Amino acid sequence: MTENLMAQWQVQRKAFNMKNAKAINAMHELKEQVQQAEPTEINLRLLVEIFCMLYMYDEAYKIFISVMDVNNKKEIQYDSLLDGQSTKCKAFITMYYSGGN
């Protein structure tokens, strides 16, 4: 079972795109599968990786939404979005603006 979950993780990780709701939902489904699996060290490490990816997505999305000009539907400049963010958030925002993967 662990090998199957690891294989799914590799596929999901490579296919993860925060602009694609299906990819996000698939990652949540994988998280649930891993949570239900036997709590081996490998499965727990895998669960941490999945939680980190989903957490970074959630944080980046909150940052992205919080800096939008709702009245004009205009996004602020990329450089301004990076100001004051953690390294993980910067990496995630950069990935978003570069088109994902």
mmCIF file of N, CA and C in Angstrom:
data_model
loop_
_atom_site.group_PDB
_atom_site.id
_atom_site.type_symbol
_atom_site.label_atom_id
_atom_site.label_comp_id
_atom_site.label_asym_id
_atom_site.label_seq_id
_atom_site.Cartn_x
_atom_site.Cartn_y
_atom_site.Cartn_z
ATOM 1 N N MET A 1 0.831 -1.199 0.000
ATOM 2 C CA MET A 1 0.000 0.000 0.000
ATOM 3 C C MET A 1 0.869 1.254 0.000
ATOM 4 N N THR A 2 1.933 1.247 0.800
ATOM 5 C CA THR A 2 2.810 2.419 0.880
ATOM 6 C C THR A 2 3.433 2.731 -0.475
ATOM 7 N N GLU A 3 3.841 1.682 -1.202
ATOM 8 C CA GLU A 3 4.447 1.900 -2.522
ATOM 9 C C GLU A 3 3.444 2.553 -3.471
ATOM 10 N N ASN A 4 2.192 2.115 -3.389
ATOM 11 C CA ASN A 4 1.135 2.687 -4.218
ATOM 12 C C ASN A 4 0.915 4.162 -3.875
ATOM 13 N N LEU A 5 0.895 4.470 -2.585
ATOM 14 C CA LEU A 5 0.717 5.864 -2.161
ATOM 15 C C LEU A 5 1.892 6.724 -2.606
ATOM 16 N N MET A 6 3.102 6.167 -2.509
ATOM 17 C CA MET A 6 4.287 6.917 -2.953
ATOM 18 C C MET A 6 4.215 7.187 -4.453
ATOM 19 N N ALA A 7 3.786 6.190 -5.208
ATOM 20 C CA ALA A 7 3.658 6.367 -6.654
ATOM 21 C C ALA A 7 2.607 7.437 -6.971
ATOM 22 N N GLN A 8 1.487 7.390 -6.268
ATOM 23 C CA GLN A 8 0.447 8.407 -6.461
ATOM 24 C C GLN A 8 0.976 9.792 -6.104
ATOM 25 N N TRP A 9 1.743 9.882 -5.018
ATOM 26 C CA TRP A 9 2.312 11.161 -4.591
ATOM 27 C C TRP A 9 3.207 11.729 -5.682
ATOM 28 N N GLN A 10 4.054 10.885 -6.273
ATOM 29 C CA GLN A 10 4.958 11.362 -7.320
ATOM 30 C C GLN A 10 4.167 11.918 -8.505
ATOM 31 N N VAL A 11 3.106 11.229 -8.873
ATOM 32 C CA VAL A 11 2.270 11.689 -9.990
ATOM 33 C C VAL A 11 1.550 12.983 -9.616
ATOM 34 N N GLN A 12 0.930 13.008 -8.431
ATOM 35 C CA GLN A 12 0.175 14.188 -7.988
ATOM 36 C C GLN A 12 1.083 15.407 -7.830
ATOM 37 N N ARG A 13 2.264 15.191 -7.269
ATOM 38 C CA ARG A 13 3.198 16.290 -7.028
ATOM 39 C C ARG A 13 3.603 16.943 -8.347
ATOM 40 N N LYS A 14 3.890 16.115 -9.336
ATOM 41 C CA LYS A 14 4.302 16.645 -10.636
ATOM 42 C C LYS A 14 3.142 17.315 -11.368
ATOM 43 N N ALA A 15 1.927 16.808 -11.145
ATOM 44 C CA ALA A 15 0.752 17.344 -11.837
ATOM 45 C C ALA A 15 0.097 18.501 -11.087
ATOM 46 N N PHE A 16 0.561 18.765 -9.855
ATOM 47 C CA PHE A 16 -0.102 19.783 -9.036
ATOM 48 C C PHE A 16 0.034 21.150 -9.678
ATOM 49 N N ASN A 17 -1.096 21.794 -9.835
ATOM 50 C CA ASN A 17 -1.133 23.127 -10.420
ATOM 51 C C ASN A 17 -2.210 23.893 -9.674
ATOM 52 N N MET A 18 -1.805 24.952 -9.008
ATOM 53 C CA MET A 18 -2.759 25.667 -8.169
ATOM 54 C C MET A 18 -3.843 26.384 -8.955
ATOM 55 N N LYS A 19 -3.727 26.393 -10.269
ATOM 56 C CA LYS A 19 -4.771 26.996 -11.098
ATOM 57 C C LYS A 19 -5.798 25.953 -11.540
ATOM 58 N N ASN A 20 -5.572 24.699 -11.155
ATOM 59 C CA ASN A 20 -6.424 23.602 -11.603
ATOM 60 C C ASN A 20 -7.134 22.977 -10.410
ATOM 61 N N ALA A 21 -8.430 23.195 -10.326
ATOM 62 C CA ALA A 21 -9.214 22.688 -9.190
ATOM 63 C C ALA A 21 -9.176 21.164 -9.106
ATOM 64 N N LYS A 22 -9.124 20.488 -10.254
ATOM 65 C CA LYS A 22 -9.068 19.021 -10.234
ATOM 66 C C LYS A 22 -7.778 18.531 -9.585
ATOM 67 N N ALA A 23 -6.668 19.193 -9.869
ATOM 68 C CA ALA A 23 -5.385 18.802 -9.277
ATOM 69 C C ALA A 23 -5.390 19.045 -7.770
ATOM 70 N N ILE A 24 -5.995 20.129 -7.346
ATOM 71 C CA ILE A 24 -6.082 20.439 -5.913
ATOM 72 C C ILE A 24 -6.966 19.410 -5.217
ATOM 73 N N ASN A 25 -8.107 19.101 -5.813
ATOM 74 C CA ASN A 25 -9.000 18.094 -5.233
ATOM 75 C C ASN A 25 -8.336 16.723 -5.181
ATOM 76 N N ALA A 26 -7.583 16.382 -6.222
ATOM 77 C CA ALA A 26 -6.881 15.095 -6.241
ATOM 78 C C ALA A 26 -5.862 15.024 -5.108
ATOM 79 N N MET A 27 -5.194 16.139 -4.821
ATOM 80 C CA MET A 27 -4.220 16.164 -3.726
ATOM 81 C C MET A 27 -4.933 15.981 -2.386
ATOM 82 N N HIS A 28 -6.102 16.587 -2.233
ATOM 83 C CA HIS A 28 -6.882 16.401 -1.000
ATOM 84 C C HIS A 28 -7.328 14.940 -0.851
ATOM 85 N N GLU A 29 -7.703 14.322 -1.958
ATOM 86 C CA GLU A 29 -8.104 12.910 -1.918
ATOM 87 C C GLU A 29 -6.924 12.026 -1.527
ATOM 88 N N LEU A 30 -5.752 12.315 -2.067
ATOM 89 C CA LEU A 30 -4.555 11.557 -1.707
ATOM 90 C C LEU A 30 -4.243 11.736 -0.224
ATOM 91 N N LYS A 31 -4.403 12.962 0.270
ATOM 92 C CA LYS A 31 -4.176 13.223 1.697
ATOM 93 C C LYS A 31 -5.075 12.329 2.543
ATOM 94 N N GLU A 32 -6.330 12.215 2.165
ATOM 95 C CA GLU A 32 -7.266 11.375 2.920
ATOM 96 C C GLU A 32 -6.868 9.906 2.864
ATOM 97 N N GLN A 33 -6.395 9.447 1.712
ATOM 98 C CA GLN A 33 -5.944 8.059 1.582
ATOM 99 C C GLN A 33 -4.755 7.790 2.500
ATOM 100 N N VAL A 34 -3.818 8.723 2.527
ATOM 101 C CA VAL A 34 -2.626 8.551 3.359
ATOM 102 C C VAL A 34 -3.007 8.598 4.836
ATOM 103 N N GLN A 35 -3.953 9.460 5.196
ATOM 104 C CA GLN A 35 -4.397 9.537 6.586
ATOM 105 C C GLN A 35 -5.030 8.226 7.038
ATOM 106 N N GLN A 36 -5.680 7.525 6.134
ATOM 107 C CA GLN A 36 -6.340 6.268 6.474
ATOM 108 C C GLN A 36 -5.391 5.076 6.422
ATOM 109 N N ALA A 37 -4.228 5.254 5.819
ATOM 110 C CA ALA A 37 -3.262 4.161 5.699
ATOM 111 C C ALA A 37 -2.579 3.904 7.042
ATOM 112 N N GLU A 38 -1.864 2.788 7.094
ATOM 113 C CA GLU A 38 -1.112 2.438 8.303
ATOM 114 C C GLU A 38 -0.105 3.552 8.615
ATOM 115 N N PRO A 39 0.009 3.964 9.871
ATOM 116 C CA PRO A 39 0.897 5.085 10.218
ATOM 117 C C PRO A 39 2.377 4.690 10.285
ATOM 118 N N THR A 40 2.923 4.316 9.141
ATOM 119 C CA THR A 40 4.349 4.000 9.078
ATOM 120 C C THR A 40 5.136 5.297 8.956
ATOM 121 N N GLU A 41 6.437 5.207 9.130
ATOM 122 C CA GLU A 41 7.278 6.403 9.010
ATOM 123 C C GLU A 41 7.170 7.008 7.612
ATOM 124 N N ILE A 42 7.178 6.157 6.606
ATOM 125 C CA ILE A 42 7.086 6.649 5.223
ATOM 126 C C ILE A 42 5.748 7.350 4.990
ATOM 127 N N ASN A 43 4.673 6.741 5.463
ATOM 128 C CA ASN A 43 3.353 7.357 5.282
ATOM 129 C C ASN A 43 3.242 8.679 6.031
ATOM 130 N N LEU A 44 3.819 8.740 7.216
ATOM 131 C CA LEU A 44 3.776 9.994 7.973
ATOM 132 C C LEU A 44 4.593 11.080 7.286
ATOM 133 N N ARG A 45 5.751 10.710 6.741
ATOM 134 C CA ARG A 45 6.551 11.689 5.984
ATOM 135 C C ARG A 45 5.792 12.170 4.751
ATOM 136 N N LEU A 46 5.144 11.237 4.093
ATOM 137 C CA LEU A 46 4.342 11.571 2.915
ATOM 138 C C LEU A 46 3.209 12.521 3.284
ATOM 139 N N LEU A 47 2.569 12.256 4.397
ATOM 140 C CA LEU A 47 1.480 13.114 4.860
ATOM 141 C C LEU A 47 1.975 14.530 5.143
ATOM 142 N N VAL A 48 3.158 14.638 5.722
ATOM 143 C CA VAL A 48 3.743 15.958 5.979
ATOM 144 C C VAL A 48 3.979 16.693 4.663
ATOM 145 N N GLU A 49 4.515 15.997 3.669
ATOM 146 C CA GLU A 49 4.758 16.614 2.360
ATOM 147 C C GLU A 49 3.454 17.130 1.744
ATOM 148 N N ILE A 50 2.417 16.320 1.825
ATOM 149 C CA ILE A 50 1.123 16.709 1.252
ATOM 150 C C ILE A 50 0.549 17.908 1.998
ATOM 151 N N PHE A 51 0.596 17.851 3.335
ATOM 152 C CA PHE A 51 0.085 18.974 4.122
ATOM 153 C C PHE A 51 0.854 20.255 3.800
ATOM 154 N N CYS A 52 2.171 20.156 3.659
ATOM 155 C CA CYS A 52 2.975 21.349 3.340
ATOM 156 C C CYS A 52 2.576 21.926 1.989
ATOM 157 N N MET A 53 2.398 21.063 1.002
ATOM 158 C CA MET A 53 2.021 21.555 -0.323
ATOM 159 C C MET A 53 0.659 22.237 -0.277
ATOM 160 N N LEU A 54 -0.302 21.606 0.378
ATOM 161 C CA LEU A 54 -1.639 22.195 0.463
ATOM 162 C C LEU A 54 -1.644 23.456 1.315
ATOM 163 N N TYR A 55 -0.829 23.482 2.369
ATOM 164 C CA TYR A 55 -0.742 24.674 3.219
ATOM 165 C C TYR A 55 -0.152 25.834 2.427
ATOM 166 N N MET A 56 0.911 25.575 1.676
ATOM 167 C CA MET A 56 1.520 26.648 0.886
ATOM 168 C C MET A 56 0.535 27.158 -0.152
ATOM 169 N N TYR A 57 -0.235 26.245 -0.762
ATOM 170 C CA TYR A 57 -1.248 26.677 -1.723
ATOM 171 C C TYR A 57 -2.255 27.594 -1.046
ATOM 172 N N ASP A 58 -2.734 27.174 0.130
ATOM 173 C CA ASP A 58 -3.736 27.943 0.861
ATOM 174 C C ASP A 58 -3.193 29.317 1.242
ATOM 175 N N GLU A 59 -1.963 29.360 1.737
ATOM 176 C CA GLU A 59 -1.361 30.635 2.133
ATOM 177 C C GLU A 59 -1.151 31.543 0.926
ATOM 178 N N ALA A 60 -0.659 30.986 -0.161
ATOM 179 C CA ALA A 60 -0.434 31.788 -1.365
ATOM 180 C C ALA A 60 -1.756 32.323 -1.904
ATOM 181 N N TYR A 61 -2.787 31.503 -1.854
ATOM 182 C CA TYR A 61 -4.101 31.937 -2.329
ATOM 183 C C TYR A 61 -4.625 33.089 -1.472
ATOM 184 N N LYS A 62 -4.478 32.967 -0.146
ATOM 185 C CA LYS A 62 -4.921 34.045 0.748
ATOM 186 C C LYS A 62 -4.165 35.336 0.456
ATOM 187 N N ILE A 63 -2.873 35.227 0.250
ATOM 188 C CA ILE A 63 -2.059 36.407 -0.052
ATOM 189 C C ILE A 63 -2.514 37.012 -1.378
ATOM 190 N N PHE A 64 -2.693 36.159 -2.362
ATOM 191 C CA PHE A 64 -3.094 36.614 -3.688
ATOM 192 C C PHE A 64 -4.429 37.352 -3.633
ATOM 193 N N ILE A 65 -5.407 36.769 -2.939
ATOM 194 C CA ILE A 65 -6.731 37.378 -2.828
ATOM 195 C C ILE A 65 -6.666 38.678 -2.035
ATOM 196 N N SER A 66 -5.853 38.703 -0.989
ATOM 197 C CA SER A 66 -5.803 39.881 -0.128
ATOM 198 C C SER A 66 -5.197 41.093 -0.819
ATOM 199 N N VAL A 67 -4.423 40.882 -1.871
ATOM 200 C CA VAL A 67 -3.779 42.012 -2.529
ATOM 201 C C VAL A 67 -4.450 42.412 -3.835
ATOM 202 N N MET A 68 -5.589 41.831 -4.118
ATOM 203 C CA MET A 68 -6.305 42.215 -5.338
ATOM 204 C C MET A 68 -7.122 43.476 -5.092
ATOM 205 N N ASP A 69 -7.168 44.318 -6.079
ATOM 206 C CA ASP A 69 -8.021 45.492 -6.022
ATOM 207 C C ASP A 69 -9.401 45.043 -6.487
ATOM 208 N N VAL A 70 -10.300 44.812 -5.534
ATOM 209 C CA VAL A 70 -11.607 44.231 -5.839
ATOM 210 C C VAL A 70 -12.422 45.133 -6.761
ATOM 211 N N ASN A 71 -12.336 46.441 -6.570
ATOM 212 C CA ASN A 71 -13.138 47.356 -7.396
ATOM 213 C C ASN A 71 -12.759 47.295 -8.868
ATOM 214 N N ASN A 72 -11.468 47.254 -9.136
ATOM 215 C CA ASN A 72 -11.004 47.268 -10.523
ATOM 216 C C ASN A 72 -10.644 45.887 -11.045
ATOM 217 N N LYS A 73 -10.687 44.878 -10.176
ATOM 218 C CA LYS A 73 -10.274 43.519 -10.546
ATOM 219 C C LYS A 73 -8.857 43.532 -11.112
ATOM 220 N N LYS A 74 -8.014 44.369 -10.517
ATOM 221 C CA LYS A 74 -6.647 44.502 -11.003
ATOM 222 C C LYS A 74 -5.693 43.945 -9.952
ATOM 223 N N GLU A 75 -4.772 43.098 -10.363
ATOM 224 C CA GLU A 75 -3.793 42.527 -9.445
ATOM 225 C C GLU A 75 -2.641 43.519 -9.272
ATOM 226 N N ILE A 76 -2.049 43.538 -8.086
ATOM 227 C CA ILE A 76 -0.897 44.404 -7.890
ATOM 228 C C ILE A 76 0.314 43.786 -8.571
ATOM 229 N N GLN A 77 1.370 44.543 -8.668
ATOM 230 C CA GLN A 77 2.567 44.079 -9.346
ATOM 231 C C GLN A 77 3.201 42.899 -8.617
ATOM 232 N N TYR A 78 3.807 42.023 -9.383
ATOM 233 C CA TYR A 78 4.458 40.819 -8.866
ATOM 234 C C TYR A 78 5.475 41.146 -7.771
ATOM 235 N N ASP A 79 6.340 42.139 -7.989
ATOM 236 C CA ASP A 79 7.364 42.495 -6.994
ATOM 237 C C ASP A 79 6.738 42.944 -5.681
ATOM 238 N N SER A 80 5.656 43.686 -5.742
ATOM 239 C CA SER A 80 4.979 44.138 -4.531
ATOM 240 C C SER A 80 4.382 42.965 -3.770
ATOM 241 N N LEU A 81 3.938 41.967 -4.489
ATOM 242 C CA LEU A 81 3.351 40.786 -3.869
ATOM 243 C C LEU A 81 4.388 40.029 -3.042
ATOM 244 N N LEU A 82 5.651 40.079 -3.467
ATOM 245 C CA LEU A 82 6.709 39.352 -2.761
ATOM 246 C C LEU A 82 7.202 40.066 -1.509
ATOM 247 N N ASP A 83 6.994 41.365 -1.421
ATOM 248 C CA ASP A 83 7.500 42.132 -0.283
ATOM 249 C C ASP A 83 6.986 41.583 1.037
ATOM 250 N N GLY A 84 7.917 41.283 1.944
ATOM 251 C CA GLY A 84 7.564 40.872 3.292
ATOM 252 C C GLY A 84 7.073 39.443 3.438
ATOM 253 N N GLN A 85 7.146 38.650 2.390
ATOM 254 C CA GLN A 85 6.666 37.268 2.479
ATOM 255 C C GLN A 85 7.804 36.328 2.863
ATOM 256 N N SER A 86 7.437 35.194 3.434
ATOM 257 C CA SER A 86 8.429 34.185 3.792
ATOM 258 C C SER A 86 9.006 33.572 2.521
ATOM 259 N N THR A 87 10.115 32.875 2.673
ATOM 260 C CA THR A 87 10.762 32.233 1.533
ATOM 261 C C THR A 87 9.826 31.238 0.864
ATOM 262 N N LYS A 88 9.090 30.446 1.674
ATOM 263 C CA LYS A 88 8.170 29.466 1.094
ATOM 264 C C LYS A 88 7.081 30.158 0.291
ATOM 265 N N CYS A 89 6.533 31.233 0.834
ATOM 266 C CA CYS A 89 5.480 31.951 0.112
ATOM 267 C C CYS A 89 6.035 32.581 -1.155
ATOM 268 N N LYS A 90 7.257 33.129 -1.084
ATOM 269 C CA LYS A 90 7.870 33.709 -2.281
ATOM 270 C C LYS A 90 8.023 32.653 -3.366
ATOM 271 N N ALA A 91 8.485 31.469 -2.968
ATOM 272 C CA ALA A 91 8.657 30.388 -3.942
ATOM 273 C C ALA A 91 7.319 30.003 -4.549
ATOM 274 N N PHE A 92 6.301 29.963 -3.724
ATOM 275 C CA PHE A 92 4.987 29.565 -4.205
ATOM 276 C C PHE A 92 4.394 30.631 -5.124
ATOM 277 N N ILE A 93 4.532 31.888 -4.747
ATOM 278 C CA ILE A 93 4.029 32.982 -5.581
ATOM 279 C C ILE A 93 4.772 32.998 -6.911
ATOM 280 N N THR A 94 6.084 32.785 -6.867
ATOM 281 C CA THR A 94 6.877 32.733 -8.087
ATOM 282 C C THR A 94 6.395 31.597 -8.979
ATOM 283 N N MET A 95 6.118 30.435 -8.371
ATOM 284 C CA MET A 95 5.615 29.299 -9.132
ATOM 285 C C MET A 95 4.268 29.659 -9.772
ATOM 286 N N TYR A 96 3.419 30.356 -9.032
ATOM 287 C CA TYR A 96 2.107 30.750 -9.554
ATOM 288 C C TYR A 96 2.271 31.635 -10.788
ATOM 289 N N TYR A 97 3.116 32.647 -10.669
ATOM 290 C CA TYR A 97 3.285 33.586 -11.767
ATOM 291 C C TYR A 97 4.016 32.974 -12.953
ATOM 292 N N SER A 98 4.778 31.911 -12.715
ATOM 293 C CA SER A 98 5.489 31.278 -13.826
ATOM 294 C C SER A 98 4.639 30.201 -14.494
ATOM 295 N N GLY A 99 3.433 29.984 -13.989
ATOM 296 C CA GLY A 99 2.525 29.055 -14.639
ATOM 297 C C GLY A 99 2.439 27.691 -13.993
ATOM 298 N N GLY A 100 2.930 27.549 -12.787
ATOM 299 C CA GLY A 100 2.801 26.265 -12.083
ATOM 300 C C GLY A 100 4.116 25.555 -11.975
ATOM 301 N N ASN A 101 4.102 24.260 -12.236
ATOM 302 C CA ASN A 101 5.224 23.349 -12.082
ATOM 303 C C ASN A 101 6.498 24.083 -12.265
#
